[in-house]
PDB file of C-alpha atoms in Angstrom:
ATOM      1  CA  MET T   1     -25.541  58.537   0.615  1.00 65.00           C
ATOM      2  CA  ASN T   2     -28.574  57.269  -0.998  1.00 88.00           C
ATOM      3  CA  TYR T   3     -29.731  58.567  -4.248  1.00 94.00           C
ATOM      4  CA  LEU T   4     -33.491  58.088  -4.377  1.00 95.00           C
ATOM      5  CA  PRO T   5     -34.951  59.456  -7.420  1.00 90.00           C
ATOM      6  CA  ASP T   6     -38.263  57.749  -7.096  1.00 91.00           C
ATOM      7  CA  ARG T   7     -39.052  59.146  -3.646  1.00 95.00           C
ATOM      8  CA  PHE T   8     -41.118  61.836  -5.468  1.00 97.00           C
ATOM      9  CA  PRO T   9     -42.065  61.885  -9.187  1.00 96.00           C
ATOM     10  CA  TYR T  10     -40.525  65.279  -9.918  1.00 97.00           C
ATOM     11  CA  LYS T  11     -41.001  66.506 -13.465  1.00 95.00           C
ATOM     12  CA  GLU T  12     -38.830  69.327 -15.139  1.00 95.00           C
ATOM     13  CA  LEU T  13     -41.141  72.449 -15.795  1.00 97.00           C
ATOM     14  CA  LYS T  14     -40.959  74.149 -19.267  1.00 95.00           C
ATOM     15  CA  ARG T  15     -40.022  77.754 -19.308  1.00 94.00           C
ATOM     16  CA  GLU T  16     -41.358  80.523 -21.782  1.00 90.00           C
ATOM     17  CA  THR T  17     -41.019  84.193 -22.291  1.00 85.00           C
ATOM     18  CA  ILE T  18     -44.302  85.849 -22.165  1.00 84.00           C
ATOM     19  CA  ASN T  19     -44.519  89.759 -22.939  1.00 81.00           C
ATOM     20  CA  GLY T  20     -40.601  89.670 -22.352  1.00 76.00           C
ATOM     21  CA  SER T  21     -40.964  88.020 -18.764  1.00 81.00           C
ATOM     22  CA  ARG T  22     -39.593  84.534 -18.211  1.00 83.00           C
ATOM     23  CA  LYS T  23     -42.206  82.297 -16.904  1.00 94.00           C
ATOM     24  CA  TYR T  24     -42.429  78.513 -15.727  1.00 97.00           C
ATOM     25  CA  MET T  25     -45.185  76.607 -17.150  1.00 97.00           C
ATOM     26  CA  THR T  26     -46.828  74.468 -14.353  1.00 96.00           C
ATOM     27  CA  PRO T  27     -48.802  71.251 -14.665  1.00 93.00           C
ATOM     28  CA  ASP T  28     -52.041  72.889 -13.579  1.00 88.00           C
ATOM     29  CA  GLY T  29     -51.880  74.959 -16.708  1.00 91.00           C
ATOM     30  CA  HIS T  30     -50.557  78.419 -15.219  1.00 94.00           C
ATOM     31  CA  ALA T  31     -47.552  80.576 -16.334  1.00 95.00           C
ATOM     32  CA  VAL T  32     -45.935  81.714 -13.161  1.00 96.00           C
ATOM     33  CA  PRO T  33     -42.859  83.878 -12.418  1.00 95.00           C
ATOM     34  CA  SER T  34     -39.611  82.258 -11.044  1.00 95.00           C
ATOM     35  CA  VAL T  35     -38.333  82.619  -7.349  1.00 96.00           C
ATOM     36  CA  THR T  36     -35.078  84.486  -8.758  1.00 93.00           C
ATOM     37  CA  THR T  37     -37.443  86.850 -10.958  1.00 93.00           C
ATOM     38  CA  ILE T  38     -39.519  87.704  -7.930  1.00 95.00           C
ATOM     39  CA  LEU T  39     -36.615  88.384  -5.645  1.00 95.00           C
ATOM     40  CA  ASP T  40     -34.532  90.309  -8.390  1.00 92.00           C
ATOM     41  CA  ALA T  41     -37.520  92.642  -8.952  1.00 92.00           C
ATOM     42  CA  THR T  42     -38.185  93.328  -5.226  1.00 95.00           C
ATOM     43  CA  LYS T  43     -34.604  94.177  -4.153  1.00 89.00           C
ATOM     44  CA  SER T  44     -34.341  96.914  -1.769  1.00 76.00           C
ATOM     45  CA  GLU T  45     -32.965 100.296  -3.126  1.00 74.00           C
ATOM     46  CA  GLU T  46     -29.987  99.713  -0.921  1.00 75.00           C
ATOM     47  CA  SER T  47     -29.124  96.558  -2.513  1.00 70.00           C
ATOM     48  CA  LYS T  48     -29.564  98.257  -6.241  1.00 65.00           C
ATOM     49  CA  LYS T  49     -27.468 101.166  -5.162  1.00 68.00           C
ATOM     50  CA  ALA T  50     -24.820  98.713  -3.802  1.00 65.00           C
ATOM     51  CA  LEU T  51     -24.671  96.848  -7.058  1.00 66.00           C
ATOM     52  CA  HIS T  52     -24.595 100.012  -9.142  1.00 65.00           C
ATOM     53  CA  GLU T  53     -21.701 101.364  -7.008  1.00 76.00           C
ATOM     54  CA  TRP T  54     -19.773  98.327  -7.426  1.00 64.00           C
ATOM     55  CA  ARG T  55     -20.141  98.415 -11.204  1.00 75.00           C
ATOM     56  CA  LYS T  56     -19.157 102.023 -11.356  1.00 75.00           C
ATOM     57  CA  ARG T  57     -16.146 101.392  -9.110  1.00 81.00           C
ATOM     58  CA  VAL T  58     -14.769  98.419 -11.180  1.00 75.00           C
ATOM     59  CA  GLY T  59     -15.977  99.601 -14.578  1.00 82.00           C
ATOM     60  CA  PRO T  60     -18.495  98.065 -16.748  1.00 76.00           C
ATOM     61  CA  GLU T  61     -15.982  95.929 -18.831  1.00 80.00           C
ATOM     62  CA  LYS T  62     -14.460  94.491 -15.475  1.00 75.00           C
ATOM     63  CA  ALA T  63     -17.619  94.087 -13.926  1.00 68.00           C
ATOM     64  CA  GLN T  64     -19.023  92.169 -16.972  1.00 81.00           C
ATOM     65  CA  GLN T  65     -15.751  89.963 -16.931  1.00 76.00           C
ATOM     66  CA  ILE T  66     -16.118  88.990 -13.260  1.00 66.00           C
ATOM     67  CA  THR T  67     -19.726  88.291 -13.518  1.00 72.00           C
ATOM     68  CA  THR T  68     -19.341  86.024 -16.719  1.00 73.00           C
ATOM     69  CA  GLU T  69     -16.356  84.082 -15.013  1.00 74.00           C
ATOM     70  CA  ALA T  70     -18.317  83.500 -11.896  1.00 74.00           C
ATOM     71  CA  ALA T  71     -21.375  82.285 -13.870  1.00 77.00           C
ATOM     72  CA  GLY T  72     -19.134  79.889 -15.886  1.00 77.00           C
ATOM     73  CA  ARG T  73     -17.430  78.684 -12.525  1.00 85.00           C
ATOM     74  CA  GLY T  74     -20.775  78.123 -10.971  1.00 82.00           C
ATOM     75  CA  THR T  75     -22.155  76.171 -14.002  1.00 90.00           C
ATOM     76  CA  ARG T  76     -19.178  73.978 -13.985  1.00 92.00           C
ATOM     77  CA  MET T  77     -19.274  73.382 -10.192  1.00 95.00           C
ATOM     78  CA  HIS T  78     -23.017  72.502 -10.332  1.00 94.00           C
ATOM     79  CA  LYS T  79     -22.305  70.034 -13.137  1.00 95.00           C
ATOM     80  CA  TRP T  80     -19.709  68.160 -11.184  1.00 96.00           C
ATOM     81  CA  LEU T  81     -22.062  68.187  -8.036  1.00 97.00           C
ATOM     82  CA  GLU T  82     -25.093  66.971 -10.075  1.00 96.00           C
ATOM     83  CA  ASN T  83     -22.745  63.945 -11.444  1.00 96.00           C
ATOM     84  CA  TYR T  84     -21.808  63.119  -7.748  1.00 96.00           C
ATOM     85  CA  VAL T  85     -25.363  63.099  -6.559  1.00 96.00           C
ATOM     86  CA  LYS T  86     -26.719  60.915  -9.302  1.00 95.00           C
ATOM     87  CA  THR T  87     -23.561  58.466  -9.647  1.00 95.00           C
ATOM     88  CA  GLY T  88     -21.358  58.997  -6.455  1.00 95.00           C
ATOM     89  CA  VAL T  89     -18.642  60.299  -8.453  1.00 95.00           C
ATOM     90  CA  THR T  90     -17.879  63.640 -10.190  1.00 95.00           C
ATOM     91  CA  GLY T  91     -15.963  62.707 -13.433  1.00 93.00           C
ATOM     92  CA  GLU T  92     -12.571  64.074 -14.180  1.00 91.00           C
ATOM     93  CA  PRO T  93     -11.932  67.760 -15.199  1.00 90.00           C
ATOM     94  CA  GLY T  94      -9.334  67.395 -17.759  1.00 82.00           C
ATOM     95  CA  SER T  95      -6.687  70.059 -18.214  1.00 87.00           C
ATOM     96  CA  ASN T  96      -8.751  73.212 -18.590  1.00 86.00           C
ATOM     97  CA  PRO T  97      -7.553  75.309 -15.634  1.00 88.00           C
ATOM     98  CA  TYR T  98     -11.434  76.651 -14.809  1.00 86.00           C
ATOM     99  CA  SER T  99     -12.684  73.185 -14.996  1.00 90.00           C
ATOM    100  CA  ILE T 100     -10.020  72.153 -12.713  1.00 94.00           C
ATOM    101  CA  GLN T 101     -10.922  74.982 -10.239  1.00 94.00           C
ATOM    102  CA  SER T 102     -14.448  74.367 -10.308  1.00 96.00           C
ATOM    103  CA  HIS T 103     -13.675  70.586  -9.691  1.00 95.00           C
ATOM    104  CA  GLN T 104     -11.923  71.329  -6.553  1.00 96.00           C
ATOM    105  CA  MET T 105     -14.655  73.648  -5.285  1.00 96.00           C
ATOM    106  CA  ALA T 106     -17.106  70.677  -5.846  1.00 97.00           C
ATOM    107  CA  HIS T 107     -15.114  68.347  -3.964  1.00 96.00           C
ATOM    108  CA  SER T 108     -14.810  70.763  -1.041  1.00 97.00           C
ATOM    109  CA  ILE T 109     -18.535  70.938  -0.935  1.00 98.00           C
ATOM    110  CA  ILE T 110     -18.857  67.074  -1.233  1.00 97.00           C
ATOM    111  CA  SER T 111     -16.377  66.290   1.554  1.00 97.00           C
ATOM    112  CA  LYS T 112     -17.693  69.241   3.862  1.00 98.00           C
ATOM    113  CA  GLY T 113     -21.229  69.456   3.190  1.00 97.00           C
ATOM    114  CA  LEU T 114     -22.714  66.617   1.057  1.00 97.00           C
ATOM    115  CA  SER T 115     -21.001  64.097   3.418  1.00 96.00           C
ATOM    116  CA  ASN T 116     -23.663  65.253   6.129  1.00 97.00           C
ATOM    117  CA  CYS T 117     -26.675  64.217   3.769  1.00 97.00           C
ATOM    118  CA  SER T 118     -28.172  60.772   4.197  1.00 97.00           C
ATOM    119  CA  GLU T 119     -30.449  60.849   1.347  1.00 97.00           C
ATOM    120  CA  PHE T 120     -30.714  62.687  -1.959  1.00 97.00           C
ATOM    121  CA  TRP T 121     -34.308  62.806  -3.419  1.00 97.00           C
ATOM    122  CA  GLY T 122     -33.561  64.875  -6.543  1.00 97.00           C
ATOM    123  CA  THR T 123     -31.057  67.295  -8.137  1.00 97.00           C
ATOM    124  CA  GLU T 124     -31.968  70.325 -10.307  1.00 96.00           C
ATOM    125  CA  VAL T 125     -35.456  69.901  -8.949  1.00 97.00           C
ATOM    126  CA  SER T 126     -38.293  71.930 -10.644  1.00 97.00           C
ATOM    127  CA  LEU T 127     -40.721  73.225  -7.931  1.00 98.00           C
ATOM    128  CA  TYR T 128     -43.774  75.256  -8.038  1.00 98.00           C
ATOM    129  CA  PHE T 129     -46.580  76.657  -5.592  1.00 97.00           C
ATOM    130  CA  PRO T 130     -49.652  76.252  -7.718  1.00 97.00           C
ATOM    131  CA  GLU T 131     -50.731  79.415  -9.462  1.00 96.00           C
ATOM    132  CA  VAL T 132     -48.188  81.654  -7.559  1.00 97.00           C
ATOM    133  CA  TYR T 133     -44.313  80.711  -8.348  1.00 97.00           C
ATOM    134  CA  ALA T 134     -41.897  78.054  -9.349  1.00 97.00           C
ATOM    135  CA  GLY T 135     -38.427  77.643  -9.552  1.00 96.00           C
ATOM    136  CA  THR T 136     -35.303  75.042  -9.500  1.00 96.00           C
ATOM    137  CA  THR T 137     -33.377  73.944  -6.388  1.00 97.00           C
ATOM    138  CA  ASP T 138     -30.066  72.298  -6.526  1.00 97.00           C
ATOM    139  CA  LEU T 139     -30.788  69.630  -4.023  1.00 98.00           C
ATOM    140  CA  VAL T 140     -33.711  68.061  -2.021  1.00 98.00           C
ATOM    141  CA  GLY T 141     -32.857  65.368   0.599  1.00 98.00           C
ATOM    142  CA  VAL T 142     -31.998  64.646   3.996  1.00 98.00           C
ATOM    143  CA  HIS T 143     -29.216  66.753   5.767  1.00 98.00           C
ATOM    144  CA  GLY T 144     -28.189  65.967   9.442  1.00 97.00           C
ATOM    145  CA  GLY T 145     -31.230  63.838   9.971  1.00 97.00           C
ATOM    146  CA  GLN T 146     -33.640  66.472   8.596  1.00 98.00           C
ATOM    147  CA  GLU T 147     -35.534  66.866   5.329  1.00 98.00           C
ATOM    148  CA  ALA T 148     -34.125  70.045   3.657  1.00 98.00           C
ATOM    149  CA  ILE T 149     -33.978  72.032   0.563  1.00 98.00           C
ATOM    150  CA  MET T 150     -30.128  72.637  -0.399  1.00 98.00           C
ATOM    151  CA  ASP T 151     -28.330  74.887  -2.650  1.00 97.00           C
ATOM    152  CA  HIS T 152     -24.795  74.963  -4.106  1.00 96.00           C
ATOM    153  CA  LYS T 153     -23.208  78.742  -4.358  1.00 96.00           C
ATOM    154  CA  GLN T 154     -19.991  79.648  -5.842  1.00 94.00           C
ATOM    155  CA  THR T 155     -18.704  82.952  -4.696  1.00 94.00           C
ATOM    156  CA  ASN T 156     -15.460  85.198  -5.494  1.00 91.00           C
ATOM    157  CA  LYS T 157     -14.895  85.728  -1.762  1.00 93.00           C
ATOM    158  CA  PRO T 158     -16.200  84.514   1.349  1.00 96.00           C
ATOM    159  CA  LYS T 159     -19.641  85.944   2.629  1.00 96.00           C
ATOM    160  CA  LYS T 160     -20.844  87.222   5.801  1.00 96.00           C
ATOM    161  CA  ARG T 161     -24.389  85.703   6.772  1.00 97.00           C
ATOM    162  CA  GLU T 162     -26.036  89.055   6.469  1.00 94.00           C
ATOM    163  CA  TRP T 163     -24.998  89.596   3.003  1.00 94.00           C
ATOM    164  CA  ILE T 164     -26.978  86.752   1.766  1.00 96.00           C
ATOM    165  CA  GLU T 165     -30.283  86.834   3.108  1.00 96.00           C
ATOM    166  CA  ASP T 166     -31.891  86.394  -0.271  1.00 96.00           C
ATOM    167  CA  TYR T 167     -30.359  83.005  -0.514  1.00 97.00           C
ATOM    168  CA  PHE T 168     -32.088  82.000   2.684  1.00 98.00           C
ATOM    169  CA  VAL T 169     -35.593  83.604   1.478  1.00 98.00           C
ATOM    170  CA  GLN T 170     -34.897  81.605  -1.755  1.00 98.00           C
ATOM    171  CA  THR T 171     -34.589  78.197   0.011  1.00 98.00           C
ATOM    172  CA  ALA T 172     -37.634  79.010   2.282  1.00 98.00           C
ATOM    173  CA  ALA T 173     -39.596  79.546  -0.964  1.00 98.00           C
ATOM    174  CA  TYR T 174     -38.610  76.198  -2.422  1.00 98.00           C
ATOM    175  CA  ALA T 175     -39.478  74.647   0.832  1.00 98.00           C
ATOM    176  CA  LEU T 176     -42.909  75.929   0.871  1.00 98.00           C
ATOM    177  CA  ALA T 177     -43.596  74.800  -2.830  1.00 98.00           C
ATOM    178  CA  HIS T 178     -42.272  71.268  -2.108  1.00 98.00           C
ATOM    179  CA  ASN T 179     -44.487  71.155   0.954  1.00 98.00           C
ATOM    180  CA  GLU T 180     -47.496  72.346  -0.831  1.00 98.00           C
ATOM    181  CA  VAL T 181     -47.256  69.884  -3.821  1.00 98.00           C
ATOM    182  CA  TRP T 182     -45.677  66.733  -2.238  1.00 98.00           C
ATOM    183  CA  GLY T 183     -47.189  66.953   1.199  1.00 98.00           C
ATOM    184  CA  THR T 184     -43.744  67.323   3.135  1.00 98.00           C
ATOM    185  CA  LYS T 185     -43.134  69.308   6.169  1.00 98.00           C
ATOM    186  CA  ILE T 186     -39.479  70.675   5.363  1.00 98.00           C
ATOM    187  CA  ARG T 187     -38.396  73.440   7.437  1.00 98.00           C
ATOM    188  CA  LYS T 188     -34.503  73.506   6.939  1.00 98.00           C
ATOM    189  CA  GLY T 189     -32.541  75.166   4.200  1.00 98.00           C
ATOM    190  CA  VAL T 190     -28.811  74.622   3.789  1.00 98.00           C
ATOM    191  CA  ILE T 191     -26.537  76.668   1.561  1.00 98.00           C
ATOM    192  CA  PHE T 192     -23.246  75.061   0.562  1.00 98.00           C
ATOM    193  CA  MET T 193     -20.838  77.784  -0.517  1.00 97.00           C
ATOM    194  CA  CYS T 194     -17.354  77.583  -2.028  1.00 97.00           C
ATOM    195  CA  SER T 195     -15.189  80.477  -2.935  1.00 96.00           C
ATOM    196  CA  ALA T 196     -12.958  80.677  -5.926  1.00 92.00           C
ATOM    197  CA  ALA T 197      -9.932  80.264  -3.736  1.00 94.00           C
ATOM    198  CA  ASN T 198     -11.577  77.041  -2.281  1.00 95.00           C
ATOM    199  CA  GLU T 199     -12.790  78.399   0.975  1.00 97.00           C
ATOM    200  CA  TYR T 200     -15.807  76.528   2.188  1.00 98.00           C
ATOM    201  CA  GLN T 201     -18.829  77.844   4.055  1.00 98.00           C
ATOM    202  CA  GLU T 202     -22.133  76.437   5.028  1.00 98.00           C
ATOM    203  CA  PHE T 203     -25.343  78.431   6.097  1.00 98.00           C
ATOM    204  CA  ILE T 204     -28.274  76.716   7.769  1.00 98.00           C
ATOM    205  CA  ILE T 205     -31.858  78.138   8.295  1.00 98.00           C
ATOM    206  CA  GLU T 206     -34.283  76.332  10.596  1.00 98.00           C
ATOM    207  CA  GLY T 207     -36.664  76.809  13.249  1.00 98.00           C
ATOM    208  CA  THR T 208     -37.354  80.440  14.064  1.00 98.00           C
ATOM    209  CA  ASP T 209     -34.877  81.549  11.312  1.00 97.00           C
ATOM    210  CA  PHE T 210     -36.998  79.440   8.907  1.00 98.00           C
ATOM    211  CA  ASP T 211     -40.011  81.211  10.017  1.00 98.00           C
ATOM    212  CA  LYS T 212     -38.538  84.471   9.580  1.00 98.00           C
ATOM    213  CA  TYR T 213     -37.426  83.850   6.079  1.00 98.00           C
ATOM    214  CA  THR T 214     -40.922  82.471   5.237  1.00 98.00           C
ATOM    215  CA  GLY T 215     -42.378  85.826   6.240  1.00 98.00           C
ATOM    216  CA  LEU T 216     -39.824  87.733   4.228  1.00 97.00           C
ATOM    217  CA  TRP T 217     -40.762  85.723   1.127  1.00 98.00           C
ATOM    218  CA  TYR T 218     -44.487  86.304   1.628  1.00 98.00           C
ATOM    219  CA  GLU T 219     -43.450  89.917   1.764  1.00 97.00           C
ATOM    220  CA  ARG T 220     -41.717  90.073  -1.407  1.00 97.00           C
ATOM    221  CA  LEU T 221     -44.307  87.868  -3.031  1.00 97.00           C
ATOM    222  CA  ASP T 222     -47.024  90.650  -2.035  1.00 96.00           C
ATOM    223  CA  LYS T 223     -44.903  93.290  -3.329  1.00 95.00           C
ATOM    224  CA  TYR T 224     -44.180  91.607  -6.624  1.00 95.00           C
ATOM    225  CA  TYR T 225     -47.834  90.983  -7.311  1.00 95.00           C
ATOM    226  CA  SER T 226     -48.816  94.255  -6.146  1.00 94.00           C
ATOM    227  CA  GLN T 227     -46.314  96.424  -8.275  1.00 88.00           C
ATOM    228  CA  PHE T 228     -45.507  94.184 -11.341  1.00 78.00           C
ATOM    229  CA  LEU T 229     -48.698  92.440 -12.206  1.00 68.00           C
TER     230      LEU T 229
END
């Protein structure tokens, strides 16, 4: 594993709320929506209905508890992984049970996923497509001998591939932005996922799959700019 932060001079992008909408401020002087904002705003009615039914089934208080715990677990896990990419070690979790849990999840991703990476170019990398959109990917580097955009995901339970298509669309969007600004030819996205019970999953898009999700991203972009701006 080689951490090469000087491969590309990534800069963190500032974020501002403009007219109630969160925007990234890009170096070319534009305020653009984030990839996640665009994906959330253009979800299918079926996806919105499924989320509504889940909240209704478990109740609003339980739904909020589950969401809050998942977000906290994900934040901790990401921190351990960021430490590892930059220094080669995660750090120690201490005695907090939630910290211990996320630490174990991070180590599953390291041993089963990041071990297949030969280079890390940056972690928590701000990316933007000039005048159109921006976002932050967890990791950019080389996976299995190919340049790739990589994201770490925590989950309450293991996922089926067809349930997480927005994750694939997201990685395609980040790859397009990286290619546009930095002149790369990234055509691979990798999702490293670990459940609360420490069950590891890995999902990859490349080749025709990458083309498919690139097309879906362009469709979502068109929908967003047609309906919301």
